[in-house]
Amino acid sequence: MTLTGGVDIGSTTAKCVLVEDGRVVGKSLAPVGVDIVRDADHAFDEALLDAHRGREEVAFIVGTGYGRFKIRFGQLVVTEISCHARGASHLFPGTRLVLDIGGQDTKVIRVSERGEVEDFAMNDKCAAGTGRFLDVCANALGFDVAEIGPVSLTARRPVKVTSTCTVFAESEVTSHLSRGKEPPDILAGLHASIASRSLSLMQRVGVVPEVTFTGGVSRNEGMVRALAQRVGLPVNVSPLSQFIGALGAALLGQERAAGAGA
Ligand code: ADP
């Protein structure tokens, strides 16, 4: 029995997953603040608590994500692109395309049958079409981001949201609201707009089934539905979707630990 850890320090949240023989035995999720070193430590400790295990029991730790170089413990750092590919293929072995929408960026990864990265594309530097875009618009409408998926599913006449820039979208949302548009219809329009942007990015590496949606934004069921409609394919989403990068890191750790004879 080998216990390994994956720590994914993203732009907005820290995720940690502990895996034993391919099975998730503990996890944690916490916001990332200014002290990334401390946040990484905290995420790891919380996952250990969740699993009722001690640090000394973990054979191998892999760090990933935007803040991976700030992780002071662990044996290896791997890009989140490889980790999302590995994690998504583990949960959905038929995965050939991963769409990861996180707090500040969007990535599309084409994966092989063995879960290896074949090609990838990323959004440009701005936050358009990412979690941040939805966080700002949710706030402008007076919702918590966790509410906007279910609310958008009640839309009757989705509005067209044309602004792609986060700042302009926020004022467009406010102006739709002041013209009497319903919040569910505005939210459905926002999701449709992100789905279109995501499809364009997916087309850069080739749209092939099965598509697996990962990252925090995949927790938004309105977004999942908009994406499946726009892409014209079913979209795999796991209850662990926000943890898939950390899961992939922990699974890569299992392989390394096995290789090292741990
Ligand atoms: P990162 O790795 O860049 O920190 P995550 O993959 O953790 O980002 O995703 C963070 C984003 O996920 C947030 O900006 C938010 O928009 C979205 N999100 C987080 N939790 C939920 C939720 N319960 N429902 C819908 N969206 C969510």
mmCIF file of C-alpha atoms and ligand atoms in Angstrom:
data_model
loop_
_atom_site.group_PDB
_atom_site.id
_atom_site.type_symbol
_atom_site.label_atom_id
_atom_site.label_comp_id
_atom_site.label_asym_id
_atom_site.label_seq_id
_atom_site.Cartn_x
_atom_site.Cartn_y
_atom_site.Cartn_z
ATOM 1 C CA MET A 1 0.000 0.000 0.000
ATOM 2 C CA THR A 2 1.629 3.262 -1.126
ATOM 3 C CA LEU A 3 0.270 6.626 -0.054
ATOM 4 C CA THR A 4 1.142 9.598 -2.278
ATOM 5 C CA GLY A 5 0.103 13.234 -2.391
ATOM 6 C CA GLY A 6 -0.649 15.745 -5.138
ATOM 7 C CA VAL A 7 -0.697 19.445 -4.292
ATOM 8 C CA ASP A 8 -2.142 21.829 -6.877
ATOM 9 C CA ILE A 9 -1.558 25.494 -6.099
ATOM 10 C CA GLY A 10 -3.775 27.411 -8.520
ATOM 11 C CA SER A 11 -4.258 31.130 -8.997
ATOM 12 C CA THR A 12 -7.248 31.179 -6.636
ATOM 13 C CA THR A 13 -7.393 27.872 -4.748
ATOM 14 C CA ALA A 14 -5.048 25.250 -3.289
ATOM 15 C CA LYS A 15 -6.086 21.651 -3.726
ATOM 16 C CA CYS A 16 -4.494 18.552 -2.213
ATOM 17 C CA VAL A 17 -5.359 14.920 -2.898
ATOM 18 C CA LEU A 18 -3.965 11.826 -1.163
ATOM 19 C CA VAL A 19 -4.081 8.590 -3.124
ATOM 20 C CA GLU A 20 -3.492 5.035 -1.977
ATOM 21 C CA ASP A 21 -3.352 2.318 -4.597
ATOM 22 C CA GLY A 22 -5.211 4.453 -7.125
ATOM 23 C CA ARG A 23 -7.957 5.428 -4.668
ATOM 24 C CA VAL A 24 -8.544 8.907 -3.218
ATOM 25 C CA VAL A 25 -8.304 8.649 0.589
ATOM 26 C CA GLY A 26 -8.195 12.339 1.511
ATOM 27 C CA LYS A 27 -8.499 15.803 0.000
ATOM 28 C CA SER A 28 -8.627 19.490 0.830
ATOM 29 C CA LEU A 29 -9.576 22.744 -0.873
ATOM 30 C CA ALA A 30 -8.731 26.235 0.397
ATOM 31 C CA PRO A 31 -8.330 29.724 -1.043
ATOM 32 C CA VAL A 32 -4.843 30.936 -1.978
ATOM 33 C CA GLY A 33 -3.804 34.178 -0.327
ATOM 34 C CA VAL A 34 -0.589 36.178 -0.311
ATOM 35 C CA ASP A 35 1.444 33.538 1.577
ATOM 36 C CA ILE A 36 1.526 30.677 -0.916
ATOM 37 C CA VAL A 37 4.157 28.727 1.023
ATOM 38 C CA ARG A 38 1.862 28.613 4.049
ATOM 39 C CA ASP A 39 -1.240 27.883 1.938
ATOM 40 C CA ALA A 40 0.465 24.854 0.371
ATOM 41 C CA ASP A 41 1.452 23.539 3.803
ATOM 42 C CA HIS A 42 -2.055 24.101 5.088
ATOM 43 C CA ALA A 43 -3.666 22.312 2.124
ATOM 44 C CA PHE A 44 -1.425 19.311 2.685
ATOM 45 C CA ASP A 45 -2.128 19.206 6.441
ATOM 46 C CA GLU A 46 -5.883 19.436 5.846
ATOM 47 C CA ALA A 47 -5.800 16.512 3.403
ATOM 48 C CA LEU A 48 -3.808 14.459 5.933
ATOM 49 C CA LEU A 49 -6.439 15.245 8.567
ATOM 50 C CA ASP A 50 -9.178 14.242 6.141
ATOM 51 C CA ALA A 51 -7.407 10.916 5.524
ATOM 52 C CA HIS A 52 -6.445 10.415 9.212
ATOM 53 C CA ARG A 53 -2.825 9.945 8.188
ATOM 54 C CA GLY A 54 0.528 11.438 9.176
ATOM 55 C CA ARG A 55 3.096 13.237 6.971
ATOM 56 C CA GLU A 56 5.638 10.483 7.537
ATOM 57 C CA GLU A 57 3.298 7.961 5.899
ATOM 58 C CA VAL A 58 3.337 9.742 2.519
ATOM 59 C CA ALA A 59 5.851 8.070 0.210
ATOM 60 C CA PHE A 60 5.963 10.678 -2.572
ATOM 61 C CA ILE A 61 4.535 14.174 -3.091
ATOM 62 C CA VAL A 62 4.127 15.921 -6.440
ATOM 63 C CA GLY A 63 3.439 19.658 -6.746
ATOM 64 C CA THR A 64 1.607 21.257 -9.641
ATOM 65 C CA GLY A 65 -0.260 24.409 -10.667
ATOM 66 C CA TYR A 66 0.662 28.020 -11.099
ATOM 67 C CA GLY A 67 2.270 28.195 -7.602
ATOM 68 C CA ARG A 68 4.018 24.815 -7.737
ATOM 69 C CA PHE A 69 7.498 26.275 -7.282
ATOM 70 C CA LYS A 70 6.440 27.731 -3.925
ATOM 71 C CA ILE A 71 5.770 24.294 -2.438
ATOM 72 C CA ARG A 72 8.569 23.707 0.063
ATOM 73 C CA PHE A 73 7.987 19.983 0.497
ATOM 74 C CA GLY A 74 7.622 17.238 -2.074
ATOM 75 C CA GLN A 75 9.920 15.442 -4.461
ATOM 76 C CA LEU A 76 8.782 16.606 -7.883
ATOM 77 C CA VAL A 77 6.967 19.415 -9.697
ATOM 78 C CA VAL A 78 4.949 18.709 -12.849
ATOM 79 C CA THR A 79 2.940 21.092 -15.064
ATOM 80 C CA GLU A 80 -0.802 21.193 -14.503
ATOM 81 C CA ILE A 81 -1.235 20.234 -18.163
ATOM 82 C CA SER A 82 0.276 16.778 -17.548
ATOM 83 C CA CYS A 83 -1.584 16.445 -14.247
ATOM 84 C CA HIS A 84 -5.015 17.279 -15.692
ATOM 85 C CA ALA A 85 -4.396 14.829 -18.540
ATOM 86 C CA ARG A 86 -3.427 12.082 -16.082
ATOM 87 C CA GLY A 87 -6.243 12.760 -13.612
ATOM 88 C CA ALA A 88 -8.957 13.043 -16.278
ATOM 89 C CA SER A 89 -7.823 9.822 -17.983
ATOM 90 C CA HIS A 90 -7.876 8.007 -14.657
ATOM 91 C CA LEU A 91 -11.496 9.000 -13.928
ATOM 92 C CA PHE A 92 -12.703 8.747 -17.536
ATOM 93 C CA PRO A 93 -10.394 6.365 -19.453
ATOM 94 C CA GLY A 94 -12.010 7.326 -22.784
ATOM 95 C CA THR A 95 -10.896 10.960 -22.411
ATOM 96 C CA ARG A 96 -9.213 12.405 -25.520
ATOM 97 C CA LEU A 97 -9.766 16.096 -24.857
ATOM 98 C CA VAL A 98 -9.619 17.922 -21.528
ATOM 99 C CA LEU A 99 -11.043 21.396 -21.011
ATOM 100 C CA ASP A 100 -9.767 22.931 -17.781
ATOM 101 C CA ILE A 101 -11.326 26.242 -16.734
ATOM 102 C CA GLY A 102 -9.777 27.567 -13.552
ATOM 103 C CA GLY A 103 -9.735 30.874 -11.756
ATOM 104 C CA GLN A 104 -7.610 32.770 -14.246
ATOM 105 C CA ASP A 105 -6.965 30.644 -17.260
ATOM 106 C CA THR A 106 -8.433 28.118 -19.649
ATOM 107 C CA LYS A 107 -6.509 25.188 -21.079
ATOM 108 C CA VAL A 108 -7.383 22.590 -23.638
ATOM 109 C CA ILE A 109 -5.362 19.373 -23.681
ATOM 110 C CA ARG A 110 -5.510 16.561 -26.239
ATOM 111 C CA VAL A 111 -4.556 13.297 -24.570
ATOM 112 C CA SER A 112 -3.506 9.900 -25.840
ATOM 113 C CA GLU A 113 -5.118 6.581 -24.930
ATOM 114 C CA ARG A 114 -2.434 6.289 -22.241
ATOM 115 C CA GLY A 115 -3.346 9.643 -20.691
ATOM 116 C CA GLU A 116 -0.287 11.432 -22.071
ATOM 117 C CA VAL A 117 -0.360 14.984 -23.442
ATOM 118 C CA GLU A 118 -0.425 15.104 -27.267
ATOM 119 C CA ASP A 119 -1.151 18.805 -27.739
ATOM 120 C CA PHE A 120 -2.503 21.737 -25.786
ATOM 121 C CA ALA A 121 -3.673 25.334 -26.099
ATOM 122 C CA MET A 122 -4.210 28.091 -23.558
ATOM 123 C CA ASN A 123 -6.249 31.275 -23.521
ATOM 124 C CA ASP A 124 -4.371 34.538 -23.862
ATOM 125 C CA LYS A 125 -3.299 36.431 -20.801
ATOM 126 C CA CYS A 126 -6.606 38.096 -19.904
ATOM 127 C CA ALA A 127 -9.258 36.544 -17.657
ATOM 128 C CA ALA A 128 -12.034 36.513 -20.294
ATOM 129 C CA GLY A 129 -13.910 33.230 -20.221
ATOM 130 C CA THR A 130 -12.335 32.049 -16.966
ATOM 131 C CA GLY A 131 -13.576 31.612 -13.393
ATOM 132 C CA ARG A 132 -12.642 35.206 -12.631
ATOM 133 C CA PHE A 133 -14.975 36.393 -15.388
ATOM 134 C CA LEU A 134 -17.846 34.423 -13.815
ATOM 135 C CA ASP A 135 -16.909 35.507 -10.256
ATOM 136 C CA VAL A 136 -17.101 39.181 -11.257
ATOM 137 C CA CYS A 137 -20.398 38.782 -13.150
ATOM 138 C CA ALA A 138 -21.952 36.673 -10.338
ATOM 139 C CA ASN A 139 -21.023 39.415 -7.897
ATOM 140 C CA ALA A 140 -22.541 42.098 -10.136
ATOM 141 C CA LEU A 141 -25.807 40.132 -10.072
ATOM 142 C CA GLY A 142 -25.661 39.615 -6.290
ATOM 143 C CA PHE A 143 -24.989 35.862 -6.398
ATOM 144 C CA ASP A 144 -22.345 33.620 -4.935
ATOM 145 C CA VAL A 145 -20.504 31.798 -7.739
ATOM 146 C CA ALA A 146 -21.818 28.441 -6.442
ATOM 147 C CA GLU A 147 -25.400 29.644 -7.099
ATOM 148 C CA ILE A 148 -25.084 30.747 -10.712
ATOM 149 C CA GLY A 149 -25.163 27.273 -12.283
ATOM 150 C CA PRO A 150 -28.514 26.230 -10.780
ATOM 151 C CA VAL A 151 -29.988 29.728 -11.305
ATOM 152 C CA SER A 152 -28.982 29.789 -14.988
ATOM 153 C CA LEU A 153 -30.750 26.472 -15.592
ATOM 154 C CA THR A 154 -34.077 28.225 -14.971
ATOM 155 C CA ALA A 155 -33.484 30.689 -17.867
ATOM 156 C CA ARG A 156 -36.378 31.135 -20.303
ATOM 157 C CA ARG A 157 -34.993 33.673 -22.764
ATOM 158 C CA PRO A 158 -31.177 33.767 -22.549
ATOM 159 C CA VAL A 159 -29.754 37.180 -23.449
ATOM 160 C CA LYS A 160 -26.802 37.594 -25.793
ATOM 161 C CA VAL A 161 -23.688 38.711 -23.951
ATOM 162 C CA THR A 162 -21.254 40.217 -26.416
ATOM 163 C CA SER A 163 -18.442 41.582 -24.220
ATOM 164 C CA THR A 164 -15.541 39.226 -23.828
ATOM 165 C CA CYS A 165 -13.518 41.522 -21.580
ATOM 166 C CA THR A 166 -14.253 40.966 -17.879
ATOM 167 C CA VAL A 167 -14.607 44.685 -17.127
ATOM 168 C CA PHE A 168 -16.962 45.348 -20.068
ATOM 169 C CA ALA A 169 -18.958 42.182 -19.330
ATOM 170 C CA GLU A 170 -19.549 43.390 -15.791
ATOM 171 C CA SER A 171 -21.053 46.651 -17.050
ATOM 172 C CA GLU A 172 -22.992 44.808 -19.767
ATOM 173 C CA VAL A 173 -24.490 42.561 -17.056
ATOM 174 C CA THR A 174 -25.458 45.607 -14.984
ATOM 175 C CA SER A 175 -27.045 47.288 -17.986
ATOM 176 C CA HIS A 176 -29.078 44.149 -18.891
ATOM 177 C CA LEU A 177 -30.268 44.109 -15.290
ATOM 178 C CA SER A 178 -31.286 47.763 -15.351
ATOM 179 C CA ARG A 179 -33.209 47.138 -18.599
ATOM 180 C CA GLY A 180 -35.286 44.537 -16.766
ATOM 181 C CA LYS A 181 -33.645 41.335 -18.009
ATOM 182 C CA GLU A 182 -33.934 38.392 -15.605
ATOM 183 C CA PRO A 183 -30.761 37.207 -13.808
ATOM 184 C CA PRO A 184 -31.185 33.566 -14.998
ATOM 185 C CA ASP A 185 -31.381 34.806 -18.610
ATOM 186 C CA ILE A 186 -28.256 36.955 -18.171
ATOM 187 C CA LEU A 187 -26.363 34.078 -16.537
ATOM 188 C CA ALA A 188 -27.363 31.678 -19.306
ATOM 189 C CA GLY A 189 -26.034 34.255 -21.796
ATOM 190 C CA LEU A 190 -22.728 34.457 -19.924
ATOM 191 C CA HIS A 191 -22.381 30.671 -19.921
ATOM 192 C CA ALA A 192 -23.172 30.503 -23.639
ATOM 193 C CA SER A 193 -20.522 33.143 -24.302
ATOM 194 C CA ILE A 194 -17.856 31.203 -22.348
ATOM 195 C CA ALA A 195 -18.915 27.978 -24.087
ATOM 196 C CA SER A 196 -18.298 29.653 -27.467
ATOM 197 C CA ARG A 197 -14.870 30.899 -26.420
ATOM 198 C CA SER A 198 -14.017 27.448 -25.064
ATOM 199 C CA LEU A 199 -15.078 25.785 -28.318
ATOM 200 C CA SER A 200 -12.768 28.102 -30.297
ATOM 201 C CA LEU A 201 -9.875 27.099 -28.063
ATOM 202 C CA MET A 202 -10.801 23.410 -28.368
ATOM 203 C CA GLN A 203 -10.815 23.719 -32.157
ATOM 204 C CA ARG A 204 -7.159 24.750 -32.004
ATOM 205 C CA VAL A 205 -6.178 21.227 -30.929
ATOM 206 C CA GLY A 206 -9.120 19.375 -32.572
ATOM 207 C CA VAL A 207 -12.477 18.497 -31.034
ATOM 208 C CA VAL A 208 -12.531 14.755 -30.400
ATOM 209 C CA PRO A 209 -14.677 12.683 -28.033
ATOM 210 C CA GLU A 210 -14.576 11.996 -25.147
ATOM 211 C CA VAL A 211 -14.427 15.488 -23.699
ATOM 212 C CA THR A 212 -13.721 15.815 -19.962
ATOM 213 C CA PHE A 213 -14.338 19.144 -18.262
ATOM 214 C CA THR A 214 -12.079 19.930 -15.263
ATOM 215 C CA GLY A 215 -11.234 22.861 -12.984
ATOM 216 C CA GLY A 216 -13.429 24.829 -10.600
ATOM 217 C CA VAL A 217 -15.722 26.163 -13.334
ATOM 218 C CA SER A 218 -16.760 22.599 -14.233
ATOM 219 C CA ARG A 219 -18.634 22.566 -10.896
ATOM 220 C CA ASN A 220 -21.107 24.960 -12.515
ATOM 221 C CA GLU A 221 -23.844 22.764 -14.042
ATOM 222 C CA GLY A 222 -25.145 25.645 -16.157
ATOM 223 C CA MET A 223 -21.702 25.923 -17.706
ATOM 224 C CA VAL A 224 -21.544 22.154 -18.280
ATOM 225 C CA ARG A 225 -24.871 22.221 -20.109
ATOM 226 C CA ALA A 226 -23.938 25.264 -22.208
ATOM 227 C CA LEU A 227 -20.667 23.608 -23.173
ATOM 228 C CA ALA A 228 -22.239 20.276 -24.152
ATOM 229 C CA GLN A 229 -24.794 22.159 -26.298
ATOM 230 C CA ARG A 230 -22.173 24.333 -28.004
ATOM 231 C CA VAL A 231 -19.693 21.507 -28.614
ATOM 232 C CA GLY A 232 -22.436 19.075 -29.627
ATOM 233 C CA LEU A 233 -20.933 16.249 -27.585
ATOM 234 C CA PRO A 234 -21.566 14.838 -24.111
ATOM 235 C CA VAL A 235 -19.140 16.218 -21.537
ATOM 236 C CA ASN A 236 -17.688 14.101 -18.693
ATOM 237 C CA VAL A 237 -17.687 15.803 -15.297
ATOM 238 C CA SER A 238 -16.622 14.159 -12.048
ATOM 239 C CA PRO A 239 -17.613 15.183 -8.513
ATOM 240 C CA LEU A 240 -13.827 15.516 -8.113
ATOM 241 C CA SER A 241 -13.574 17.896 -11.080
ATOM 242 C CA GLN A 242 -11.847 20.738 -9.205
ATOM 243 C CA PHE A 243 -9.328 18.237 -7.779
ATOM 244 C CA ILE A 244 -8.296 16.599 -11.052
ATOM 245 C CA GLY A 245 -4.939 18.410 -11.289
ATOM 246 C CA ALA A 246 -4.072 17.391 -7.718
ATOM 247 C CA LEU A 247 -5.345 13.870 -8.394
ATOM 248 C CA GLY A 248 -3.175 13.587 -11.506
ATOM 249 C CA ALA A 249 -0.178 14.784 -9.473
ATOM 250 C CA ALA A 250 -0.810 12.166 -6.768
ATOM 251 C CA LEU A 251 -1.185 9.443 -9.438
ATOM 252 C CA LEU A 252 2.101 10.479 -11.071
ATOM 253 C CA GLY A 253 3.527 10.228 -7.549
ATOM 254 C CA GLN A 254 2.262 6.623 -7.338
ATOM 255 C CA GLU A 255 4.186 5.772 -10.511
ATOM 256 C CA ARG A 256 7.348 7.473 -9.236
ATOM 257 C CA ALA A 257 7.075 5.771 -5.844
ATOM 258 C CA ALA A 258 6.635 2.397 -7.538
ATOM 259 C CA GLY A 259 9.663 3.152 -9.746
ATOM 260 C CA ALA A 260 11.709 4.081 -6.690
ATOM 261 C CA GLY A 261 10.611 0.854 -4.987
ATOM 262 C CA ALA A 262 8.788 2.685 -2.195
HETATM 263 P P1 ADP B 1 -7.278 27.734 -9.951
HETATM 264 O O1 ADP B 1 -6.701 26.334 -10.033
HETATM 265 O O2 ADP B 1 -6.848 28.635 -11.050
HETATM 266 O O3 ADP B 1 -7.098 28.330 -8.592
HETATM 267 P P2 ADP B 1 -9.872 26.433 -9.830
HETATM 268 O O4 ADP B 1 -9.755 25.330 -10.829
HETATM 269 O O5 ADP B 1 -9.792 26.056 -8.395
HETATM 270 O O6 ADP B 1 -8.842 27.593 -10.165
HETATM 271 O O7 ADP B 1 -11.247 27.201 -10.135
HETATM 272 C C1 ADP B 1 -11.621 28.360 -9.456
HETATM 273 C C2 ADP B 1 -12.892 28.890 -10.066
HETATM 274 O O8 ADP B 1 -13.910 27.886 -9.979
HETATM 275 C C3 ADP B 1 -13.470 30.093 -9.355
HETATM 276 O O9 ADP B 1 -12.968 31.280 -9.921
HETATM 277 C C4 ADP B 1 -14.973 29.935 -9.560
HETATM 278 O O10 ADP B 1 -15.403 30.682 -10.686
HETATM 279 C C5 ADP B 1 -15.186 28.464 -9.875
HETATM 280 N N1 ADP B 1 -15.904 27.745 -8.805
HETATM 281 C C6 ADP B 1 -15.407 27.341 -7.628
HETATM 282 N N2 ADP B 1 -16.346 26.695 -6.903
HETATM 283 C C7 ADP B 1 -17.480 26.697 -7.651
HETATM 284 C C8 ADP B 1 -18.801 26.204 -7.450
HETATM 285 N N3 ADP B 1 -19.178 25.556 -6.335
HETATM 286 N N4 ADP B 1 -19.687 26.387 -8.448
HETATM 287 C C9 ADP B 1 -19.339 27.025 -9.577
HETATM 288 N N5 ADP B 1 -18.119 27.532 -9.820
HETATM 289 C C10 ADP B 1 -17.189 27.362 -8.874
#
